[in-house]
XYZ file of C-alpha atoms in Angstrom:
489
model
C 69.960 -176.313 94.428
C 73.311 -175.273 92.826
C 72.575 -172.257 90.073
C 75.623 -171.565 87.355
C 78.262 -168.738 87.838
C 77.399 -166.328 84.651
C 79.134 -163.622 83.862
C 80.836 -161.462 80.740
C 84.391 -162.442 79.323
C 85.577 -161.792 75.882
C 82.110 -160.253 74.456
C 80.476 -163.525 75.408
C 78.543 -164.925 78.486
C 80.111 -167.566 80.464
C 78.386 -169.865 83.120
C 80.515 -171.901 85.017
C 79.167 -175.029 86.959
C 82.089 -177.660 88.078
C 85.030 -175.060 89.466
C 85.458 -175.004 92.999
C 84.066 -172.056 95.012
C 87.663 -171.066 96.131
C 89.347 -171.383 92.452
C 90.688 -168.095 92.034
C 89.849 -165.967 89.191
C 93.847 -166.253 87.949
C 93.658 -169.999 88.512
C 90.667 -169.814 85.685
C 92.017 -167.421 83.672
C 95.215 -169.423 83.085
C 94.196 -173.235 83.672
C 90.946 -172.922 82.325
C 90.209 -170.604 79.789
C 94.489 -170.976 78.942
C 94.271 -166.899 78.700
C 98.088 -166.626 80.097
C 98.592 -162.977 79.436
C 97.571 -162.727 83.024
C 100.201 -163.705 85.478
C 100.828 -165.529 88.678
C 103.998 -163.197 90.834
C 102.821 -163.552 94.620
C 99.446 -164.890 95.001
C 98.790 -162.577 98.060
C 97.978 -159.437 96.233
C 101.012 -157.811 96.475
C 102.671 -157.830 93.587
C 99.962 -156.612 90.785
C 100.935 -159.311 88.003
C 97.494 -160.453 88.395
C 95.790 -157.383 87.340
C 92.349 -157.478 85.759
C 89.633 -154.751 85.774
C 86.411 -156.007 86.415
C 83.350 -154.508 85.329
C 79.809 -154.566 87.665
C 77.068 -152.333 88.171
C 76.706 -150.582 91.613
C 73.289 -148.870 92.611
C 72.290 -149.229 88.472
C 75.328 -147.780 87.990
C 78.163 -149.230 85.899
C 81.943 -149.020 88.332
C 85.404 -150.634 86.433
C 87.708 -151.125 89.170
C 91.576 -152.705 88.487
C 91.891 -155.959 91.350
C 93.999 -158.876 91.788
C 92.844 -161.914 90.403
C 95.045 -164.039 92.519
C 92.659 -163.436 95.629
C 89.238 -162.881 94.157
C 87.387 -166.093 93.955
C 85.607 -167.143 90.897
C 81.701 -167.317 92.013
C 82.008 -163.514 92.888
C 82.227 -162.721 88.948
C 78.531 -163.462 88.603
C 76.763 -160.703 87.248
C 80.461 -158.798 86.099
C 81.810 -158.745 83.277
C 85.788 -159.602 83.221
C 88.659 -157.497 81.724
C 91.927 -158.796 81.064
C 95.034 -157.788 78.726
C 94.103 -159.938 76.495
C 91.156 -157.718 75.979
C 93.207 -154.906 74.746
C 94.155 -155.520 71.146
C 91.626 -153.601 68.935
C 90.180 -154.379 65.707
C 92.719 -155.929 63.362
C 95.503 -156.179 66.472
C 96.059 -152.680 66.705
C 97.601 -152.053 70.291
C 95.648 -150.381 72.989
C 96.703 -146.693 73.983
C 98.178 -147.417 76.868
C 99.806 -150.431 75.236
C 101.173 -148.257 72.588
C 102.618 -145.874 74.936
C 104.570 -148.024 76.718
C 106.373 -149.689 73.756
C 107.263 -146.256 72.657
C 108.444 -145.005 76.306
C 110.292 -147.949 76.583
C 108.271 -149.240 79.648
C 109.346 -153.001 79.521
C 112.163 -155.467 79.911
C 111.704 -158.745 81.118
C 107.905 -158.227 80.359
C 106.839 -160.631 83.417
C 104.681 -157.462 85.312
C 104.105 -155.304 82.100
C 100.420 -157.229 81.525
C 99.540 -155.997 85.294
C 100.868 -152.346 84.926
C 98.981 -152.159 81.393
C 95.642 -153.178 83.016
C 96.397 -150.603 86.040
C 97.043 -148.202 83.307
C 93.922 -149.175 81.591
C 91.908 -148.685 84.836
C 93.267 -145.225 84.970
C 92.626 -144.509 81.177
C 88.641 -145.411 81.407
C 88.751 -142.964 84.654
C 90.332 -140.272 83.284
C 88.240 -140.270 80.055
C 91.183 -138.177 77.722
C 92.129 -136.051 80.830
C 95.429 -135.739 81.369
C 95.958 -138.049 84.633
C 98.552 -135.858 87.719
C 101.350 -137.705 89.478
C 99.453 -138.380 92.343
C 97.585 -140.187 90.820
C 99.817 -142.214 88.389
C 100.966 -143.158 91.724
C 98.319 -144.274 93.157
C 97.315 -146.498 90.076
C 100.444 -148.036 90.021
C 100.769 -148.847 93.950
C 99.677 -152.257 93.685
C 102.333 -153.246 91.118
C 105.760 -154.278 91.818
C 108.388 -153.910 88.950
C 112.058 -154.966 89.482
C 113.786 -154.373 86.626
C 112.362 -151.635 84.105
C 112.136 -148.690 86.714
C 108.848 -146.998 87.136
C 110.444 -143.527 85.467
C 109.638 -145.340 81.664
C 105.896 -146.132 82.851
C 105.192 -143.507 84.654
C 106.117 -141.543 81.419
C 103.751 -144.475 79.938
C 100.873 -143.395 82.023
C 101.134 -139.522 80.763
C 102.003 -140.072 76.847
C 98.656 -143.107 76.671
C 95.888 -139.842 77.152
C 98.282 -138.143 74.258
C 97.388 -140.779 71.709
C 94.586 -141.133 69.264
C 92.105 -142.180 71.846
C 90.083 -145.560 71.976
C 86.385 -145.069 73.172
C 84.712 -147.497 75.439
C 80.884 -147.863 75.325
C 79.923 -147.988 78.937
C 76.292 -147.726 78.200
C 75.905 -151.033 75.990
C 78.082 -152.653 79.216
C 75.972 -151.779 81.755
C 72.766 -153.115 79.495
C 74.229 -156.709 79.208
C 75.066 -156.948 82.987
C 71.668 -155.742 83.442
C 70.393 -158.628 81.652
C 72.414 -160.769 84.157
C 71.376 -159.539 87.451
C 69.612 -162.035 89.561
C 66.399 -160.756 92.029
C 66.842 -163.714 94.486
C 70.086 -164.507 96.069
C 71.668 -167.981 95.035
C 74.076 -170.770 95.731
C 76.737 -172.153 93.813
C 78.076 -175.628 95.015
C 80.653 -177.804 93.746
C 83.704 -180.463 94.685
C 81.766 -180.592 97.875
C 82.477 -176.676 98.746
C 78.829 -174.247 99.117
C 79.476 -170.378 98.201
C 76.459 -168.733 99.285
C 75.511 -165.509 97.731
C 72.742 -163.501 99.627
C 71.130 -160.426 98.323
C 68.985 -158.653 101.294
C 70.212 -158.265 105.051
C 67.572 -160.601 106.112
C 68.925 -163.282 103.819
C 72.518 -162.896 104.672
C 71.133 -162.955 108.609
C 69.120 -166.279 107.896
C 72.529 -167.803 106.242
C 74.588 -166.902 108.995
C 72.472 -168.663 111.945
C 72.007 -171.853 109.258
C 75.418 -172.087 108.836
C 77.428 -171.036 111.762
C 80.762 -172.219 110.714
C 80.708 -170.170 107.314
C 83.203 -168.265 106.650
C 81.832 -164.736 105.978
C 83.750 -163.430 102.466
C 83.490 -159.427 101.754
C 86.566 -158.245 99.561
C 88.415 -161.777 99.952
C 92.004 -159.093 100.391
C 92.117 -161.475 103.792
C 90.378 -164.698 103.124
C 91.974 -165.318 99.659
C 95.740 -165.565 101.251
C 93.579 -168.509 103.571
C 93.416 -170.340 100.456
C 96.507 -169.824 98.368
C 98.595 -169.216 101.541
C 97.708 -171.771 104.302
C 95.949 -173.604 100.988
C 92.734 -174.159 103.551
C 89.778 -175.976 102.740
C 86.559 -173.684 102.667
C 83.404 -175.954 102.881
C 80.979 -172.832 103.443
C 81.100 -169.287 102.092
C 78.618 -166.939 102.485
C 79.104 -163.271 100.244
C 78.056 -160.351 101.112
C 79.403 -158.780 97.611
C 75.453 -158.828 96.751
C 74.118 -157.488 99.518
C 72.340 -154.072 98.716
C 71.883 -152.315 101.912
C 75.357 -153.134 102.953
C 76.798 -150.701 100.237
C 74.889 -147.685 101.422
C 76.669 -144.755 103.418
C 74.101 -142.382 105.078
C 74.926 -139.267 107.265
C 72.565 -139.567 110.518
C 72.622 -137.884 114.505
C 76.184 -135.920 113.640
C 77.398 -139.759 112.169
C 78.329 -141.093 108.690
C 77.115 -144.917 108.465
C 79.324 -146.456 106.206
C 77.784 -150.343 105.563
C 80.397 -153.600 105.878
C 79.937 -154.008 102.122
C 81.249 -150.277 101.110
C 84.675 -150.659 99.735
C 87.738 -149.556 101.420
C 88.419 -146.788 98.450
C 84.423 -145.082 98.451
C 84.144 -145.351 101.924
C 88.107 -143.283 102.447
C 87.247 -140.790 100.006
C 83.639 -140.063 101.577
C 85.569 -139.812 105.110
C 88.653 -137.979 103.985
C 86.158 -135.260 102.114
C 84.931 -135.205 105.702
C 87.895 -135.435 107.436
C 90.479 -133.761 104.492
C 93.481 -132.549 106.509
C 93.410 -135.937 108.718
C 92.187 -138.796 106.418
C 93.775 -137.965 102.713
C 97.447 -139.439 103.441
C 96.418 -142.541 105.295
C 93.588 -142.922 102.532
C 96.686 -142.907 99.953
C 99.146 -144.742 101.749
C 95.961 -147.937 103.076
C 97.286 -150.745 101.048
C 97.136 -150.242 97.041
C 94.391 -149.263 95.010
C 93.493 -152.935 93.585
C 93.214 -153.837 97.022
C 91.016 -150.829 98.253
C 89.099 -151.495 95.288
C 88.070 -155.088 96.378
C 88.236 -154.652 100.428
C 85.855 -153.511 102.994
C 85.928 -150.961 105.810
C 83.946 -153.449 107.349
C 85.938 -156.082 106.788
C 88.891 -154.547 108.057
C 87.139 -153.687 111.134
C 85.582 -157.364 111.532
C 89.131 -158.441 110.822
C 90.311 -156.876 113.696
C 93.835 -157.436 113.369
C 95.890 -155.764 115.579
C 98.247 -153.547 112.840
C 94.894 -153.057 111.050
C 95.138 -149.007 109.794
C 91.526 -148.349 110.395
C 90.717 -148.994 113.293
C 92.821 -146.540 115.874
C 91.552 -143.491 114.030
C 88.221 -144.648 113.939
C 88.539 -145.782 117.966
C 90.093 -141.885 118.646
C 86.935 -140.638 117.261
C 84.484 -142.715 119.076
C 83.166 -144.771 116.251
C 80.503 -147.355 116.551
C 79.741 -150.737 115.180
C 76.387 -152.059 113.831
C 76.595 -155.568 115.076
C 73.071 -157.592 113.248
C 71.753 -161.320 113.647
C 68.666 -162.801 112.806
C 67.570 -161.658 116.624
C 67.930 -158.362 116.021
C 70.507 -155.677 116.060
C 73.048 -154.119 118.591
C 74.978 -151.222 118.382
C 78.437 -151.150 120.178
C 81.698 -148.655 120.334
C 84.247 -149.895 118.405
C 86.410 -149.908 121.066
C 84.513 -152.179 123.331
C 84.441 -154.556 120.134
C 87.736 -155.791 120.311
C 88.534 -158.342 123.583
C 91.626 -159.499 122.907
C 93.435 -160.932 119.850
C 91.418 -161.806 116.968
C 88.915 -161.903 119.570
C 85.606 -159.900 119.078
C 82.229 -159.137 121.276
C 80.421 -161.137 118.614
C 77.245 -163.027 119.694
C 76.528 -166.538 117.833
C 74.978 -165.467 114.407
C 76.094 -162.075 114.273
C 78.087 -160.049 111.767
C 79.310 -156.931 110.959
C 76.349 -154.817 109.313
C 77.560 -151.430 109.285
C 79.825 -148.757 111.280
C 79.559 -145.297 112.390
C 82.179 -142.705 112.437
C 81.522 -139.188 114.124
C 81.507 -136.252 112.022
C 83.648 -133.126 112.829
C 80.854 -130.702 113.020
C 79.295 -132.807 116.026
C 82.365 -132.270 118.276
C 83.382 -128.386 118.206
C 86.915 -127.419 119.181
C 88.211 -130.947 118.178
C 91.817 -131.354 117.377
C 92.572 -134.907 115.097
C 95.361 -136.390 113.393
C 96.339 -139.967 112.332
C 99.874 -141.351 111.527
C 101.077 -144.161 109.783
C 104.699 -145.345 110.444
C 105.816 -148.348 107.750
C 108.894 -148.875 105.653
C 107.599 -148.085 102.008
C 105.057 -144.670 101.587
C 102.016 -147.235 100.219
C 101.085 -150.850 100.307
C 102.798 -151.422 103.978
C 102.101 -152.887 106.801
C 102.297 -150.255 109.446
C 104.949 -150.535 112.703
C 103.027 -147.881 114.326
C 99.502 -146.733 113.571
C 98.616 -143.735 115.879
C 95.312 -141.489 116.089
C 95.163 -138.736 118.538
C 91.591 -136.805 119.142
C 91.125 -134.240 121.878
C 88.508 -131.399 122.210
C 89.233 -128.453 123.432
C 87.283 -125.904 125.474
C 89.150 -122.456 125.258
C 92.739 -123.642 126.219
C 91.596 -127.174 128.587
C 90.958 -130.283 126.992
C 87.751 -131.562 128.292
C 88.190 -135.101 126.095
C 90.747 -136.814 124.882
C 91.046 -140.267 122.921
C 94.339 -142.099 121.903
C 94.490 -145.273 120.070
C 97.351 -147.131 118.442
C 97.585 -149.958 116.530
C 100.887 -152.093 115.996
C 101.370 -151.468 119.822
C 99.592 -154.526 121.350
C 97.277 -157.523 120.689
C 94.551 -155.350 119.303
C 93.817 -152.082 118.676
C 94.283 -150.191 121.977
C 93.115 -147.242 123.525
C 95.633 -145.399 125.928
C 94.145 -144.917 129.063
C 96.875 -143.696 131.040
C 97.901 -141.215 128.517
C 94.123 -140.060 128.083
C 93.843 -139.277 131.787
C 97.134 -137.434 131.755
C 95.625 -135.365 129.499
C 91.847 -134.515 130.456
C 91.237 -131.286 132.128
C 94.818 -129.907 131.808
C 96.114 -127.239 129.130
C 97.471 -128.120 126.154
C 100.637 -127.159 126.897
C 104.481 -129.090 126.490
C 104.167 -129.539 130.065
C 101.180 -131.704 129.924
C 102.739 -133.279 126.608
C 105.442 -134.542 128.112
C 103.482 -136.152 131.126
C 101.225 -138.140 128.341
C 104.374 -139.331 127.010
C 105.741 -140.656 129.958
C 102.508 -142.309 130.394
C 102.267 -144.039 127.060
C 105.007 -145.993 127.896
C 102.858 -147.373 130.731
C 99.809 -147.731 128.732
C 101.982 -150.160 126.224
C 104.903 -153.252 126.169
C 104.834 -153.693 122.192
C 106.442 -156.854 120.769
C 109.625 -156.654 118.745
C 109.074 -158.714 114.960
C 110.141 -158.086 111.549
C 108.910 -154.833 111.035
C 109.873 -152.803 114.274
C 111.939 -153.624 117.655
C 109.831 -152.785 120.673
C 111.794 -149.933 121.804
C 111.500 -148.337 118.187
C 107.936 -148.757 118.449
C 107.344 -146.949 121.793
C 109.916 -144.235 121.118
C 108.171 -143.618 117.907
C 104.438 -143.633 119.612
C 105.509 -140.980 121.866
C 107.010 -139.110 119.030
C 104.082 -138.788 116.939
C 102.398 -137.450 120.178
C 104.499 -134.913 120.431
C 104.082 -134.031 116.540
C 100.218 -134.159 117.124
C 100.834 -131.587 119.995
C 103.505 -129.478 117.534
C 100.293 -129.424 114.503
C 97.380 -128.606 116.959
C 99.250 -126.641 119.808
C 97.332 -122.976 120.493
C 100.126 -120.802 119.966
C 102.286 -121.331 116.375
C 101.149 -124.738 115.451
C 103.677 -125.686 112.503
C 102.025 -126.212 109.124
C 102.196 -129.531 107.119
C 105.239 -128.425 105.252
C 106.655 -128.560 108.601
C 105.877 -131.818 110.043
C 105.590 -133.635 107.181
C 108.463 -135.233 104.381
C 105.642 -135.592 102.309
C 103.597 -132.566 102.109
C 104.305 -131.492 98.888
C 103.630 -134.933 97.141
């Protein structure tokens, strides 16, 4: 039996009951509801016109996160509440701080992207509570929106003079008690227009979904399956979510592992690993996609994805991660890099999904050396050319493992045998460098496509080798500053 989608918009509650599952929460915004302030650019996530910060409370707690309404579909608002810049305006049409501050630094022209960059901005302004926000992390706010003809020197100024003005208080605690009030204790289903969006709330459910409906299309963070619908405009008969799903938000450190679960998004589950994992994780943390998108995606997604110039998955392969693989006969736990068979091809058993993965932490393998790289033409929101991860452990001066995996280098992610065995049991020493290069080049025949010719991709692969080998060597390894063009950002 169908149940209504309910959620908060404009101060009021809204339940929904005739939009199709796979109507996007732009498409309802502006057909609708006819709130236009929020705009269509790309439809793909890219572009940030789309911005809206939506509201929902994680673990009892309340989280306001800036995503793209262009991807997100409408049935995953239910118990949220829904932010948009129409939302803004205070009391007697007074502008907004951060709307205020980018009239006065002169942060608009055409206007078409400023309602995205103020809802960024306003993301950032309930985060920072009054603090003054750095330009790391202006950046970062602002790497999911696309302006071509203001600059981003007027808004970034925007995003520093909005914590100078007469500040506008937000009352989180009377949020968090309406949502409250609209949390359901049984998982539901929402059907319409002949479309079933399933919405699960334990393991067991989502298990017992998954073997009923075999052909449903499993929906995390929808930064993948959305572009299915407004892209290659697909019809979805059967989504299950696992945006409800309790234990599949959890990270737990266990046996010298951190479990990260398939429902943890992309941005909590980098900044647990790169506090783990600081001098390795941090730049490929900032520079994975933009922030509405880690805001909304999965780790476990991406690793279920398993496409082959996904960023995750080489650095977790180099490290020997694991993946919790569950169906309603049980559970199996496999290494990642046995999980991956050939393109968007996975060791997946009829039934199963993605429950959880496990990445080693660095104080359960002494003497290890790690580093991952990202090669792309912009510094964020890219899709790499060359993704590399290099892990070896040392004993004394010998390296008694070694693990290499690229991605953008072949149909999946791919481990580098060849290379690995050139490697283990020799010094680490430019001698035995230069042999692993050589063999990478046997290990790998990359394709040539829009982003990189195959030649620049295995000339660049055995580069970053070599800069691994120039940050980790025994004797003199060159600091960051170094290595690095952006070090000092």
């Amino acid at each position: 039996m169908s149940e209504p989608i309910r959620f908060l918009y404009q101060g009021q509650v809204r339940e929904l009951r005739d939009v199709k599952p796979t109507q996007t929460i732009l498409q309802h915004l502006r057909e609708d509801l006819r709130c236009t302030g929020t705009k269509e650019g790309c439809a793909e996530g890219d572009c940030g016109a789309c911005t809206v910060v939506i509201g929902s409370l994680d673990d009892g707690e309340l989280a306001l996160r800036a995503v793209n309404a262009c991807i997100q579909f409408t049935p995953t608002l239910d118990g949220k509440a829904l932010f948009t810049v129409e939302d803004l305006a205070q009391p007697g049409g007074a502008p907004h701080p951060v709307q205020q501050a980018l009239v006065e630094c002169h942060g608009s022209q055409c206007g078409f992207c400023t309602p995205g960059f103020a809802m960024s901005l306003f993301g950032m302004y309930l985060k920072q509570e009054g603090r003054a926000p750095s330009r790391c992390q202006i950046n970062d706010a602002l790497s999911g929106n696309l302006c071509r003809c203001t600059g981003y020197r007027p808004i970034i100024d925007a995003a520093r003079r909005m914590v100078e003005l007469p500040p506008v208080a937000f009352d989180r605690a009377a949020l968090a008690e309406r949502l409250r009030t609209l949390q359901r204790s049984h998982g539901f289903t929402y059907a319409a227009h002949g479309q079933h969006f399933h919405v699960p709330r334990t393991v067991a459910e989502l298990a017992a979904l998954r073997a009923d409906h075999p052909a449903a299309v499993l929906l995390a963070g929808s930064t993948d399956v959305g572009l299915w619908v407004t892209k290659q405009l697909r019809d979805l008969v059967d989504v299950i979510y696992l945006g409800q799903v309790a234990e599949l938000k959890t990270m737990r450190e266990f046996d010298g592992m951190l479990e990260i679960g398939a429902g943890v998004s992309l941005q909590d589950a980098y900044e647990a690993l790169a506090a783990r994992y600081p001098a390795e994780l941090t730049e490929l943390w900032q520079r994975f996609a933009s922030l509405p998108i880690r805001h909304a995606g999965t780790l476990g997604g991406n690793v279920a994805n398993g496409s082959p110039i996904g960023d995750s998955m080489p650095w977790m392969i180099a490290l020997g991660s694991q993946v919790v693989l569950t169906s309603s006969a049980g559970t199996r736990v496999l290494a990642l890099d046995e999980f991956y068979l050939g393109y968007q091809k996975k060791d997946l058993r009829p039934g199963e999904f993605v429950q959880a993965v496990r990445v080693p932490l660095p104080q359960s393998r002494p003497g290890l050396r790690f580093r991952t790289y990202k090669l792309a033409k912009r510094f964020d929101q890219d899709i790499s050319a060359v993704c590399a991860a290099f892990a070896i452990v040392l004993d004394g001066e010998t390296i008694v493992d070694a693990r290499i995996a690229f991605g953008g280098m072949a149909a999946t992610p791919q481990r580098a045998a060849q290379a690995e065995a050139a490697l283990l049991g020799q010094p680490w020493s430019e001698a035995v460098l230069t042999g692993a290069m050589a063999a990478l080049g046997r290990d790998y025949a990359p394709l040539s496509d829009a982003r990189a010719s195959s030649s620049y991709r295995m000339r660049t692969a055995q580069n970053l080798l070599r800069r691994f080998w120039f940050e980790t060597r025994l004797h003199d390894p060159l600091p960051a500053q170094a290595v690095n063009a952006f070090a000092g950002a």
